[in-house]
Every structure is written in C-alpha cells, then in structure tokens.
C-alpha cells in the first residue's frame, strides 16, 4: 500500500499562486508516476498534471503555461505550482500515484485538499 498526504490548499484571489505538496510513504517501490487530479462541484474528476519517475510531464490544456508539476524522488514528494489562478480552478485537488501517468486514475489516491479561487 501507498499512502499519500497532500498539503498547501487554501483560499486565494484570482491571479494569485498556490503550491501543493504531496508526500508518499509505504510501498514506494511499487509506484513510478505521480500526478494531480481535481474535481470541481458538479463535474467529473480530471487529470491536471502527471509526471514520470524520469521527469517527463504532461498537463491538461486548461492549465498549460500556468501550472508546473515537479517531484523530488529523494523526498518521495510531488509538487504542483499553480500560478495565475482563475475561479474555474476552484476544486478539490487529489494527489495520485501509480505505475504510469496514463493509468494514474487506477492507482493510489490522497484524501484531497481544497483550492478556492475567489475575490
């Protein structure tokens, strides 16, 4: 089993920034890809960003150029730097970990952290 603990969510004004962090523990050797999903009220969960063990990344079109995913393998931690935040970024953000970015949805999930973008 892998445990994922997120931190860094909160309330921010439009145009502001937040940095999410997620620390993985447990059977770390069973995972290679990590990422972030989000779910807004009334909407399906969507993959925001994913990163492989070697650092290859991909992003949802809606966040390209604004969000940056990174990881520190020595600390078993993945980050999501979110800049130029918009009200439509408001959602619960979940850290995910698994074998590959394409199958993250079937992997391990954190408990989620709320991000609210509002003036």
XYZ file of C-alpha atoms in Angstrom:
119
model
C 0.000 0.000 0.000
C 0.987 3.582 -0.624
C -0.162 6.497 1.495
C -0.371 9.988 0.029
C -0.725 13.134 2.122
C -1.425 16.467 0.439
C -0.912 19.966 1.806
C -0.918 23.533 0.565
C -4.512 24.170 -0.420
C -6.473 27.213 0.638
C -8.208 30.389 -0.449
C -6.511 32.677 -2.960
C -7.591 35.647 -5.046
C -7.785 35.421 -8.831
C -4.330 35.878 -10.317
C -2.670 34.532 -7.206
C -0.497 31.468 -6.659
C -0.513 28.348 -4.537
C 1.856 25.413 -4.200
C 0.527 21.969 -3.403
C 2.726 19.249 -1.961
C 2.188 15.519 -1.642
C 4.346 13.124 0.326
C 4.225 9.431 -0.467
C 5.007 6.676 2.035
C 4.678 2.929 2.270
C 5.434 0.679 -0.711
C 7.165 3.412 -2.715
C 8.857 0.906 -4.974
C 5.502 -0.047 -6.473
C 4.908 3.379 -7.997
C 6.680 5.387 -10.657
C 4.281 8.015 -11.946
C 2.635 10.670 -9.820
C 0.204 13.431 -10.536
C -2.712 15.598 -9.561
C -6.395 15.230 -10.312
C -9.054 17.747 -9.431
C -12.803 17.680 -9.036
C -14.966 20.762 -9.102
C -18.548 20.757 -7.790
C -20.849 19.028 -10.243
C -18.005 17.997 -12.532
C -16.047 14.821 -13.149
C -12.534 14.389 -11.880
C -9.911 15.443 -14.403
C -6.190 14.875 -14.635
C -4.457 18.205 -14.099
C -0.839 17.120 -14.471
C 1.276 13.991 -14.384
C 4.969 13.276 -14.067
C 7.005 10.122 -14.625
C 9.888 8.901 -12.485
C 12.303 10.412 -15.021
C 10.604 13.793 -15.009
C 8.508 13.722 -18.167
C 5.381 15.780 -17.688
C 2.005 16.351 -19.228
C -0.747 18.828 -18.467
C -4.409 19.438 -19.085
C -4.882 22.095 -21.753
C -6.688 24.310 -19.253
C -3.598 24.666 -17.039
C -0.741 24.677 -19.557
C 1.523 27.655 -19.042
C 0.105 28.321 -15.559
C 0.754 25.144 -13.564
C 4.029 23.287 -13.108
C 4.390 19.793 -11.724
C 7.680 18.604 -10.255
C 8.934 15.874 -7.985
C 11.742 15.189 -5.549
C 12.368 11.452 -5.644
C 14.692 11.600 -2.637
C 11.827 13.008 -0.572
C 9.075 10.946 -2.246
C 7.292 14.223 -2.858
C 5.438 15.711 -5.795
C 4.565 19.389 -6.117
C 2.087 21.418 -8.114
C 2.938 25.081 -8.519
C -0.190 26.943 -9.562
C 0.135 30.481 -10.896
C -2.339 32.919 -12.432
C -5.170 31.104 -10.709
C -8.695 31.533 -12.016
C -12.065 30.980 -10.319
C -12.557 27.941 -12.558
C -9.542 26.332 -10.891
C -11.594 26.001 -7.725
C -11.781 22.312 -6.873
C -10.609 19.587 -4.553
C -7.154 18.567 -5.698
C -6.065 14.960 -5.242
C -2.567 13.569 -5.332
C -2.343 10.283 -7.217
C 0.398 7.711 -7.688
C 0.704 4.634 -9.835
C 2.586 2.697 -12.448
C 2.111 5.101 -15.354
C 0.622 8.534 -15.983
C -1.956 7.020 -18.329
C -3.287 4.761 -15.570
C -2.972 7.078 -12.563
C -6.726 7.045 -12.077
C -6.468 3.379 -11.099
C -3.638 3.960 -8.627
C -3.403 5.339 -5.111
C -5.233 8.489 -4.065
C -4.713 11.032 -1.332
C -7.537 12.494 0.723
C -7.658 15.722 -1.271
C -7.042 19.364 -0.498
C -9.435 22.215 -1.255
C -8.338 25.052 -3.510
C -10.690 28.020 -3.721
C -10.039 30.933 -6.054
C -12.268 33.849 -5.204
C -12.153 37.560 -4.548
